[in-house]
PDB file of C-alpha atoms in Angstrom:
ATOM      1  CA  UNK A   1      19.216 -24.980  34.183  1.00 50.00           C
ATOM      2  CA  UNK A   2      19.922 -21.420  33.166  1.00 63.00           C
ATOM      3  CA  UNK A   3      16.939 -19.093  33.096  1.00 70.00           C
ATOM      4  CA  UNK A   4      16.674 -17.055  29.890  1.00 81.00           C
ATOM      5  CA  UNK A   5      14.708 -13.886  30.517  1.00 85.00           C
ATOM      6  CA  UNK A   6      12.222 -13.026  27.721  1.00 87.00           C
ATOM      7  CA  UNK A   7      11.761  -9.389  28.747  1.00 90.00           C
ATOM      8  CA  UNK A   8      12.319  -6.249  26.624  1.00 91.00           C
ATOM      9  CA  UNK A   9      14.889  -5.114  29.207  1.00 93.00           C
ATOM     10  CA  UNK A  10      16.885  -8.281  28.626  1.00 94.00           C
ATOM     11  CA  UNK A  11      16.613  -7.770  24.857  1.00 94.00           C
ATOM     12  CA  UNK A  12      18.239  -4.329  25.165  1.00 93.00           C
ATOM     13  CA  UNK A  13      20.626  -5.509  27.882  1.00 93.00           C
ATOM     14  CA  UNK A  14      21.921  -8.398  25.795  1.00 93.00           C
ATOM     15  CA  UNK A  15      22.724  -6.034  22.925  1.00 94.00           C
ATOM     16  CA  UNK A  16      24.543  -3.676  25.284  1.00 94.00           C
ATOM     17  CA  UNK A  17      26.527  -6.402  27.074  1.00 93.00           C
ATOM     18  CA  UNK A  18      27.568  -8.259  23.938  1.00 94.00           C
ATOM     19  CA  UNK A  19      28.237  -5.316  21.643  1.00 95.00           C
ATOM     20  CA  UNK A  20      31.925  -6.150  21.127  1.00 95.00           C
ATOM     21  CA  UNK A  21      31.151  -9.826  20.486  1.00 94.00           C
ATOM     22  CA  UNK A  22      28.499  -8.872  17.921  1.00 95.00           C
ATOM     23  CA  UNK A  23      31.010  -6.602  16.172  1.00 95.00           C
ATOM     24  CA  UNK A  24      33.516  -9.472  16.068  1.00 95.00           C
ATOM     25  CA  UNK A  25      30.918 -11.844  14.595  1.00 94.00           C
ATOM     26  CA  UNK A  26      29.912  -9.276  11.969  1.00 94.00           C
ATOM     27  CA  UNK A  27      33.547  -8.746  10.979  1.00 91.00           C
ATOM     28  CA  UNK A  28      34.148 -12.492  10.775  1.00 90.00           C
ATOM     29  CA  UNK A  29      31.017 -13.002   8.713  1.00 88.00           C
ATOM     30  CA  UNK A  30      31.829 -10.237   6.232  1.00 86.00           C
ATOM     31  CA  UNK A  31      35.445 -11.325   5.799  1.00 84.00           C
ATOM     32  CA  UNK A  32      34.502 -15.013   5.674  1.00 81.00           C
ATOM     33  CA  UNK A  33      32.035 -14.461   2.860  1.00 78.00           C
ATOM     34  CA  UNK A  34      34.774 -13.232   0.516  1.00 75.00           C
ATOM     35  CA  UNK A  35      37.688 -15.276   1.824  1.00 73.00           C
ATOM     36  CA  UNK A  36      39.501 -17.076  -0.980  1.00 66.00           C
ATOM     37  CA  UNK A  37      38.017 -14.985  -3.799  1.00 66.00           C
ATOM     38  CA  UNK A  38      40.358 -12.998  -6.027  1.00 63.00           C
ATOM     39  CA  UNK A  39      38.362  -9.764  -5.864  1.00 69.00           C
ATOM     40  CA  UNK A  40      37.454 -10.147  -2.221  1.00 66.00           C
ATOM     41  CA  UNK A  41      35.180  -7.499  -0.762  1.00 71.00           C
ATOM     42  CA  UNK A  42      34.932  -5.734  -4.121  1.00 75.00           C
ATOM     43  CA  UNK A  43      32.188  -8.231  -4.932  1.00 77.00           C
ATOM     44  CA  UNK A  44      29.970  -6.336  -2.500  1.00 76.00           C
ATOM     45  CA  UNK A  45      30.205  -3.394  -4.928  1.00 76.00           C
ATOM     46  CA  UNK A  46      29.747  -5.328  -8.133  1.00 80.00           C
ATOM     47  CA  UNK A  47      26.840  -7.554  -7.063  1.00 80.00           C
ATOM     48  CA  UNK A  48      24.289  -4.742  -6.532  1.00 75.00           C
ATOM     49  CA  UNK A  49      25.525  -2.900  -9.622  1.00 78.00           C
ATOM     50  CA  UNK A  50      25.173  -6.017 -11.771  1.00 81.00           C
ATOM     51  CA  UNK A  51      21.637  -6.694 -10.541  1.00 76.00           C
ATOM     52  CA  UNK A  52      20.766  -3.025 -11.031  1.00 73.00           C
ATOM     53  CA  UNK A  53      21.848  -3.166 -14.672  1.00 79.00           C
ATOM     54  CA  UNK A  54      19.895  -6.380 -15.298  1.00 80.00           C
ATOM     55  CA  UNK A  55      16.669  -5.206 -13.645  1.00 73.00           C
ATOM     56  CA  UNK A  56      16.882  -1.800 -15.319  1.00 72.00           C
ATOM     57  CA  UNK A  57      17.370  -3.373 -18.741  1.00 78.00           C
ATOM     58  CA  UNK A  58      14.534  -5.867 -18.294  1.00 75.00           C
ATOM     59  CA  UNK A  59      11.958  -3.448 -16.927  1.00 68.00           C
ATOM     60  CA  UNK A  60      12.845  -0.182 -18.668  1.00 67.00           C
ATOM     61  CA  UNK A  61      14.034  -1.555 -22.029  1.00 72.00           C
ATOM     62  CA  UNK A  62      12.343  -4.931 -22.558  1.00 71.00           C
ATOM     63  CA  UNK A  63       9.035  -4.168 -20.816  1.00 64.00           C
ATOM     64  CA  UNK A  64       9.381  -0.401 -21.395  1.00 67.00           C
ATOM     65  CA  UNK A  65       8.268   0.366 -17.857  1.00 64.00           C
ATOM     66  CA  UNK A  66       8.171   4.031 -16.793  1.00 66.00           C
ATOM     67  CA  UNK A  67       7.884   5.564 -13.363  1.00 71.00           C
ATOM     68  CA  UNK A  68       5.183   8.087 -14.326  1.00 63.00           C
ATOM     69  CA  UNK A  69       5.866  10.113 -11.214  1.00 62.00           C
ATOM     70  CA  UNK A  70       8.100  12.897 -12.470  1.00 58.00           C
ATOM     71  CA  UNK A  71      10.925  10.528 -13.441  1.00 59.00           C
ATOM     72  CA  UNK A  72      10.973   9.488 -17.071  1.00 63.00           C
ATOM     73  CA  UNK A  73      14.618   8.834 -17.953  1.00 72.00           C
ATOM     74  CA  UNK A  74      16.290   5.443 -17.632  1.00 75.00           C
ATOM     75  CA  UNK A  75      18.748   6.942 -15.139  1.00 78.00           C
ATOM     76  CA  UNK A  76      15.894   8.074 -12.900  1.00 82.00           C
ATOM     77  CA  UNK A  77      14.325   4.643 -13.199  1.00 83.00           C
ATOM     78  CA  UNK A  78      17.621   2.963 -12.298  1.00 83.00           C
ATOM     79  CA  UNK A  79      18.188   5.102  -9.195  1.00 87.00           C
ATOM     80  CA  UNK A  80      14.594   4.704  -7.989  1.00 89.00           C
ATOM     81  CA  UNK A  81      14.747   0.959  -8.547  1.00 88.00           C
ATOM     82  CA  UNK A  82      18.129   0.716  -6.824  1.00 89.00           C
ATOM     83  CA  UNK A  83      16.834   2.571  -3.757  1.00 93.00           C
ATOM     84  CA  UNK A  84      14.006   0.053  -3.459  1.00 93.00           C
ATOM     85  CA  UNK A  85      16.376  -2.875  -3.911  1.00 91.00           C
ATOM     86  CA  UNK A  86      18.661  -1.623  -1.130  1.00 94.00           C
ATOM     87  CA  UNK A  87      15.785  -1.756   1.365  1.00 96.00           C
ATOM     88  CA  UNK A  88      14.475  -5.084   0.087  1.00 95.00           C
ATOM     89  CA  UNK A  89      17.888  -6.794  -0.003  1.00 93.00           C
ATOM     90  CA  UNK A  90      18.609  -5.655   3.550  1.00 95.00           C
ATOM     91  CA  UNK A  91      15.417  -7.286   4.769  1.00 97.00           C
ATOM     92  CA  UNK A  92      15.646 -10.362   2.513  1.00 95.00           C
ATOM     93  CA  UNK A  93      19.229 -11.191   3.509  1.00 94.00           C
ATOM     94  CA  UNK A  94      18.244 -11.352   7.177  1.00 96.00           C
ATOM     95  CA  UNK A  95      14.999 -13.197   6.497  1.00 96.00           C
ATOM     96  CA  UNK A  96      16.587 -15.883   4.312  1.00 95.00           C
ATOM     97  CA  UNK A  97      19.374 -16.617   6.762  1.00 95.00           C
ATOM     98  CA  UNK A  98      17.281 -16.593   9.939  1.00 96.00           C
ATOM     99  CA  UNK A  99      15.824 -20.154   9.755  1.00 95.00           C
ATOM    100  CA  UNK A 100      19.295 -21.753   9.579  1.00 94.00           C
ATOM    101  CA  UNK A 101      21.080 -19.476  12.038  1.00 93.00           C
ATOM    102  CA  UNK A 102      21.064 -21.897  14.964  1.00 93.00           C
ATOM    103  CA  UNK A 103      21.684 -25.016  12.894  1.00 91.00           C
ATOM    104  CA  UNK A 104      24.663 -23.426  11.143  1.00 90.00           C
ATOM    105  CA  UNK A 105      26.107 -22.417  14.526  1.00 87.00           C
ATOM    106  CA  UNK A 106      25.329 -25.662  16.343  1.00 86.00           C
ATOM    107  CA  UNK A 107      28.717 -25.595  18.117  1.00 87.00           C
ATOM    108  CA  UNK A 108      27.496 -22.592  20.138  1.00 87.00           C
ATOM    109  CA  UNK A 109      24.264 -24.208  21.324  1.00 85.00           C
ATOM    110  CA  UNK A 110      25.736 -26.353  24.091  1.00 76.00           C
ATOM    111  CA  UNK A 111      27.998 -23.585  25.326  1.00 71.00           C
ATOM    112  CA  UNK A 112      26.020 -22.247  28.262  1.00 67.00           C
ATOM    113  CA  UNK A 113      27.926 -18.972  28.366  1.00 80.00           C
ATOM    114  CA  UNK A 114      27.368 -18.122  24.696  1.00 87.00           C
ATOM    115  CA  UNK A 115      24.445 -15.696  24.113  1.00 92.00           C
ATOM    116  CA  UNK A 116      22.633 -17.311  21.182  1.00 93.00           C
ATOM    117  CA  UNK A 117      20.236 -14.373  20.975  1.00 94.00           C
ATOM    118  CA  UNK A 118      22.955 -12.207  19.427  1.00 96.00           C
ATOM    119  CA  UNK A 119      23.239 -14.329  16.259  1.00 95.00           C
ATOM    120  CA  UNK A 120      20.400 -12.424  14.524  1.00 96.00           C
ATOM    121  CA  UNK A 121      22.130  -9.158  15.483  1.00 97.00           C
ATOM    122  CA  UNK A 122      25.290 -10.381  13.753  1.00 95.00           C
ATOM    123  CA  UNK A 123      23.302 -11.257  10.644  1.00 96.00           C
ATOM    124  CA  UNK A 124      21.673  -7.831  10.662  1.00 97.00           C
ATOM    125  CA  UNK A 125      25.078  -6.181  11.083  1.00 96.00           C
ATOM    126  CA  UNK A 126      26.433  -8.023   8.048  1.00 94.00           C
ATOM    127  CA  UNK A 127      23.356  -7.067   6.000  1.00 95.00           C
ATOM    128  CA  UNK A 128      23.736  -3.431   7.091  1.00 96.00           C
ATOM    129  CA  UNK A 129      27.363  -3.467   5.976  1.00 93.00           C
ATOM    130  CA  UNK A 130      26.362  -4.522   2.462  1.00 91.00           C
ATOM    131  CA  UNK A 131      23.437  -2.100   2.453  1.00 94.00           C
ATOM    132  CA  UNK A 132      25.834   0.686   3.424  1.00 93.00           C
ATOM    133  CA  UNK A 133      28.070  -0.122   0.467  1.00 90.00           C
ATOM    134  CA  UNK A 134      25.028  -0.117  -1.840  1.00 91.00           C
ATOM    135  CA  UNK A 135      23.978   3.299  -0.488  1.00 93.00           C
ATOM    136  CA  UNK A 136      27.515   4.587  -1.128  1.00 90.00           C
ATOM    137  CA  UNK A 137      27.317   3.334  -4.721  1.00 86.00           C
ATOM    138  CA  UNK A 138      23.872   4.955  -5.108  1.00 91.00           C
ATOM    139  CA  UNK A 139      25.174   8.287  -3.802  1.00 92.00           C
ATOM    140  CA  UNK A 140      28.192   8.105  -6.105  1.00 88.00           C
ATOM    141  CA  UNK A 141      26.018   7.536  -9.191  1.00 85.00           C
ATOM    142  CA  UNK A 142      23.564  10.250  -8.130  1.00 91.00           C
ATOM    143  CA  UNK A 143      26.427  12.723  -7.552  1.00 93.00           C
ATOM    144  CA  UNK A 144      27.951  12.028 -10.965  1.00 88.00           C
ATOM    145  CA  UNK A 145      24.618  12.398 -12.786  1.00 86.00           C
ATOM    146  CA  UNK A 146      22.785  15.084 -10.792  1.00 90.00           C
ATOM    147  CA  UNK A 147      25.290  16.679  -8.446  1.00 93.00           C
ATOM    148  CA  UNK A 148      25.171  16.968  -4.660  1.00 94.00           C
ATOM    149  CA  UNK A 149      22.515  14.632  -3.145  1.00 94.00           C
ATOM    150  CA  UNK A 150      19.613  16.064  -1.149  1.00 95.00           C
ATOM    151  CA  UNK A 151      20.419  16.737   2.495  1.00 96.00           C
ATOM    152  CA  UNK A 152      17.392  14.596   3.406  1.00 97.00           C
ATOM    153  CA  UNK A 153      19.465  11.501   2.571  1.00 97.00           C
ATOM    154  CA  UNK A 154      20.934  11.909   6.070  1.00 96.00           C
ATOM    155  CA  UNK A 155      17.512  10.877   7.412  1.00 97.00           C
ATOM    156  CA  UNK A 156      17.735   7.425   5.792  1.00 97.00           C
ATOM    157  CA  UNK A 157      18.748   5.725   9.095  1.00 97.00           C
ATOM    158  CA  UNK A 158      15.628   7.227  10.714  1.00 97.00           C
ATOM    159  CA  UNK A 159      13.515   5.684   7.946  1.00 97.00           C
ATOM    160  CA  UNK A 160      15.157   2.278   8.341  1.00 97.00           C
ATOM    161  CA  UNK A 161      15.071   1.920  12.147  1.00 97.00           C
ATOM    162  CA  UNK A 162      11.438   0.697  12.403  1.00 97.00           C
ATOM    163  CA  UNK A 163      12.003  -1.903   9.681  1.00 97.00           C
ATOM    164  CA  UNK A 164      15.218  -3.071  11.337  1.00 97.00           C
ATOM    165  CA  UNK A 165      13.443  -3.641  14.643  1.00 97.00           C
ATOM    166  CA  UNK A 166      10.701  -5.591  12.884  1.00 97.00           C
ATOM    167  CA  UNK A 167      13.376  -7.601  11.060  1.00 97.00           C
ATOM    168  CA  UNK A 168      15.001  -8.561  14.345  1.00 98.00           C
ATOM    169  CA  UNK A 169      11.714  -9.762  15.802  1.00 97.00           C
ATOM    170  CA  UNK A 170      11.002 -11.889  12.738  1.00 97.00           C
ATOM    171  CA  UNK A 171      14.569 -13.241  12.724  1.00 97.00           C
ATOM    172  CA  UNK A 172      14.387 -14.354  16.364  1.00 97.00           C
ATOM    173  CA  UNK A 173      11.126 -16.162  15.703  1.00 97.00           C
ATOM    174  CA  UNK A 174      12.374 -17.809  12.494  1.00 97.00           C
ATOM    175  CA  UNK A 175      15.728 -18.778  14.047  1.00 96.00           C
ATOM    176  CA  UNK A 176      13.844 -20.687  16.715  1.00 96.00           C
ATOM    177  CA  UNK A 177      11.288 -22.241  14.358  1.00 95.00           C
ATOM    178  CA  UNK A 178      14.072 -23.299  11.985  1.00 94.00           C
ATOM    179  CA  UNK A 179      15.483 -25.598  14.659  1.00 93.00           C
ATOM    180  CA  UNK A 180      12.237 -27.523  15.118  1.00 92.00           C
ATOM    181  CA  UNK A 181      10.792 -27.219  11.585  1.00 90.00           C
ATOM    182  CA  UNK A 182      13.404 -27.611   8.860  1.00 87.00           C
ATOM    183  CA  UNK A 183      10.846 -26.752   6.161  1.00 90.00           C
ATOM    184  CA  UNK A 184      10.790 -23.127   7.341  1.00 93.00           C
ATOM    185  CA  UNK A 185      13.861 -22.194   5.298  1.00 90.00           C
ATOM    186  CA  UNK A 186      12.235 -23.437   2.076  1.00 90.00           C
ATOM    187  CA  UNK A 187       9.002 -21.606   2.852  1.00 93.00           C
ATOM    188  CA  UNK A 188      10.831 -18.359   3.574  1.00 94.00           C
ATOM    189  CA  UNK A 189      12.569 -18.566   0.206  1.00 91.00           C
ATOM    190  CA  UNK A 190       9.143 -18.514  -1.446  1.00 93.00           C
ATOM    191  CA  UNK A 191       7.972 -15.657   0.788  1.00 93.00           C
ATOM    192  CA  UNK A 192      10.912 -13.424  -0.120  1.00 94.00           C
ATOM    193  CA  UNK A 193      10.352 -14.067  -3.833  1.00 91.00           C
ATOM    194  CA  UNK A 194       6.712 -13.053  -3.473  1.00 90.00           C
ATOM    195  CA  UNK A 195       7.648  -9.998  -1.394  1.00 92.00           C
ATOM    196  CA  UNK A 196       9.992  -8.767  -4.102  1.00 90.00           C
ATOM    197  CA  UNK A 197       7.193  -8.383  -6.623  1.00 87.00           C
ATOM    198  CA  UNK A 198       4.561  -7.392  -4.071  1.00 88.00           C
ATOM    199  CA  UNK A 199       6.741  -4.515  -2.889  1.00 91.00           C
ATOM    200  CA  UNK A 200       6.926  -1.203  -4.799  1.00 90.00           C
ATOM    201  CA  UNK A 201      10.458  -1.841  -6.041  1.00 88.00           C
ATOM    202  CA  UNK A 202       9.902  -1.808  -9.787  1.00 83.00           C
ATOM    203  CA  UNK A 203       6.956   0.585  -9.678  1.00 83.00           C
ATOM    204  CA  UNK A 204       5.550   3.350  -7.435  1.00 83.00           C
ATOM    205  CA  UNK A 205       2.486   2.740  -5.289  1.00 83.00           C
ATOM    206  CA  UNK A 206       0.678   5.376  -7.358  1.00 80.00           C
ATOM    207  CA  UNK A 207       0.899   3.060 -10.377  1.00 78.00           C
ATOM    208  CA  UNK A 208      -1.700   0.788  -8.788  1.00 80.00           C
ATOM    209  CA  UNK A 209      -5.453   1.398  -8.846  1.00 81.00           C
ATOM    210  CA  UNK A 210      -6.703   2.989  -5.630  1.00 81.00           C
ATOM    211  CA  UNK A 211      -8.495  -0.177  -4.479  1.00 78.00           C
ATOM    212  CA  UNK A 212      -5.264  -2.209  -4.506  1.00 79.00           C
ATOM    213  CA  UNK A 213      -3.030   0.300  -2.736  1.00 79.00           C
ATOM    214  CA  UNK A 214      -4.299  -0.607   0.730  1.00 79.00           C
ATOM    215  CA  UNK A 215      -3.415  -4.241   0.095  1.00 79.00           C
ATOM    216  CA  UNK A 216       0.097  -3.289  -1.019  1.00 80.00           C
ATOM    217  CA  UNK A 217       0.580  -1.021   1.993  1.00 78.00           C
ATOM    218  CA  UNK A 218      -0.107  -4.038   4.221  1.00 82.00           C
ATOM    219  CA  UNK A 219       3.317  -5.216   3.074  1.00 88.00           C
ATOM    220  CA  UNK A 220       5.688  -4.076   5.871  1.00 87.00           C
ATOM    221  CA  UNK A 221       8.357  -3.158   3.306  1.00 94.00           C
ATOM    222  CA  UNK A 222       6.178  -0.932   1.124  1.00 92.00           C
ATOM    223  CA  UNK A 223       6.161   2.119   3.377  1.00 92.00           C
ATOM    224  CA  UNK A 224       9.881   1.909   4.103  1.00 96.00           C
ATOM    225  CA  UNK A 225      10.741   1.641   0.405  1.00 95.00           C
ATOM    226  CA  UNK A 226       8.595   4.661  -0.448  1.00 93.00           C
ATOM    227  CA  UNK A 227      10.024   6.678   2.453  1.00 95.00           C
ATOM    228  CA  UNK A 228      13.579   5.726   1.472  1.00 96.00           C
ATOM    229  CA  UNK A 229      12.961   6.987  -2.063  1.00 94.00           C
ATOM    230  CA  UNK A 230      11.519  10.205  -0.670  1.00 94.00           C
ATOM    231  CA  UNK A 231      14.627  11.060   1.357  1.00 96.00           C
ATOM    232  CA  UNK A 232      17.178   9.705  -1.142  1.00 96.00           C
ATOM    233  CA  UNK A 233      15.862  10.696  -4.579  1.00 93.00           C
ATOM    234  CA  UNK A 234      13.018  13.192  -4.216  1.00 92.00           C
ATOM    235  CA  UNK A 235      14.471  15.221  -1.341  1.00 93.00           C
ATOM    236  CA  UNK A 236      11.248  15.014   0.692  1.00 94.00           C
ATOM    237  CA  UNK A 237      10.947  14.805   4.447  1.00 95.00           C
ATOM    238  CA  UNK A 238       9.817  11.421   5.788  1.00 95.00           C
ATOM    239  CA  UNK A 239       6.308  10.923   7.123  1.00 94.00           C
ATOM    240  CA  UNK A 240       6.935  11.082  10.876  1.00 95.00           C
ATOM    241  CA  UNK A 241       3.409   9.935  11.739  1.00 95.00           C
ATOM    242  CA  UNK A 242       3.859   6.795   9.641  1.00 93.00           C
ATOM    243  CA  UNK A 243       7.306   6.145  11.126  1.00 95.00           C
ATOM    244  CA  UNK A 244       6.001   6.581  14.684  1.00 96.00           C
ATOM    245  CA  UNK A 245       3.207   4.042  14.205  1.00 95.00           C
ATOM    246  CA  UNK A 246       5.584   1.676  12.408  1.00 95.00           C
ATOM    247  CA  UNK A 247       8.125   2.023  15.238  1.00 96.00           C
ATOM    248  CA  UNK A 248       5.574   1.089  17.910  1.00 97.00           C
ATOM    249  CA  UNK A 249       4.414  -1.945  15.929  1.00 96.00           C
ATOM    250  CA  UNK A 250       8.014  -2.967  15.238  1.00 97.00           C
ATOM    251  CA  UNK A 251       8.952  -2.727  18.915  1.00 97.00           C
ATOM    252  CA  UNK A 252       6.053  -5.035  19.727  1.00 97.00           C
ATOM    253  CA  UNK A 253       7.138  -7.527  17.043  1.00 97.00           C
ATOM    254  CA  UNK A 254      10.749  -7.390  18.259  1.00 97.00           C
ATOM    255  CA  UNK A 255       9.715  -8.026  21.858  1.00 97.00           C
ATOM    256  CA  UNK A 256       7.442 -10.918  20.891  1.00 97.00           C
ATOM    257  CA  UNK A 257      10.092 -12.473  18.653  1.00 97.00           C
ATOM    258  CA  UNK A 258      12.738 -12.185  21.364  1.00 97.00           C
ATOM    259  CA  UNK A 259      10.401 -13.623  23.998  1.00 96.00           C
ATOM    260  CA  UNK A 260       9.596 -16.606  21.749  1.00 96.00           C
ATOM    261  CA  UNK A 261      13.302 -17.214  21.127  1.00 96.00           C
ATOM    262  CA  UNK A 262      14.138 -17.090  24.827  1.00 94.00           C
ATOM    263  CA  UNK A 263      11.255 -19.395  25.769  1.00 93.00           C
ATOM    264  CA  UNK A 264      12.155 -22.044  23.193  1.00 93.00           C
ATOM    265  CA  UNK A 265      15.968 -21.987  23.264  1.00 91.00           C
ATOM    266  CA  UNK A 266      16.136 -24.540  26.057  1.00 87.00           C
ATOM    267  CA  UNK A 267      15.026 -27.170  23.560  1.00 87.00           C
ATOM    268  CA  UNK A 268      17.653 -26.382  20.920  1.00 89.00           C
ATOM    269  CA  UNK A 269      20.286 -28.744  22.329  1.00 82.00           C
ATOM    270  CA  UNK A 270      17.827 -31.650  22.431  1.00 84.00           C
ATOM    271  CA  UNK A 271      16.886 -31.250  18.776  1.00 82.00           C
ATOM    272  CA  UNK A 272      20.383 -30.603  17.462  1.00 76.00           C
TER     273      UNK A 272
END
């Protein structure tokens, strides 16, 4: 029986060896999602814009929510909310799909030569593609309303890297658990719904009383969302100390998730 190494070196090596295959899977996944639709890939532009309009109307018009952090107009609110949604949707898309990744690609399981560990990478690549389009839409709206975006927006990838590593670790763990426990996918749906409202998407962290901020910051998305807003909207430099600590923790989570996936993958064929 083939031995699947659970080491960090193998985690990086698998990504390096299978880079072209991952790119092919990402391309197939993106194209396949819109195959047969009249508007095709244009839906990836309209979906975030539609949700942005709905959320902005509900929270800034119906509930009359205000940012109270130097941004009072509805346009400011919309751009700040959109920045938070980009980060959340990137994470949520990967999280929601992870539990069914192996089951939905069951034909690959019994192919000894196929590297199952790259499936979460393909999912992340697809999510990054849609996030990239959303960022482009955000920059376009910002440029039309306010002019040239802050140069700090170029640091957005630096802000996202720790969260992406954490996402991969969680996806590997959930992809494995989803094979043995089919209820995981239903549970994760509830978790992402809770995370949406427990993340500072529709409000800044400063809107909460001091005693509750620590609890909110325990949410792994909270810091990334706030840092993304800093570099995109406010033109502030990211907190490098926070990102360094987050990166170390995320590397640990990624390594643990990969190790769990590699240790349990031998049982996938028996269950499927």
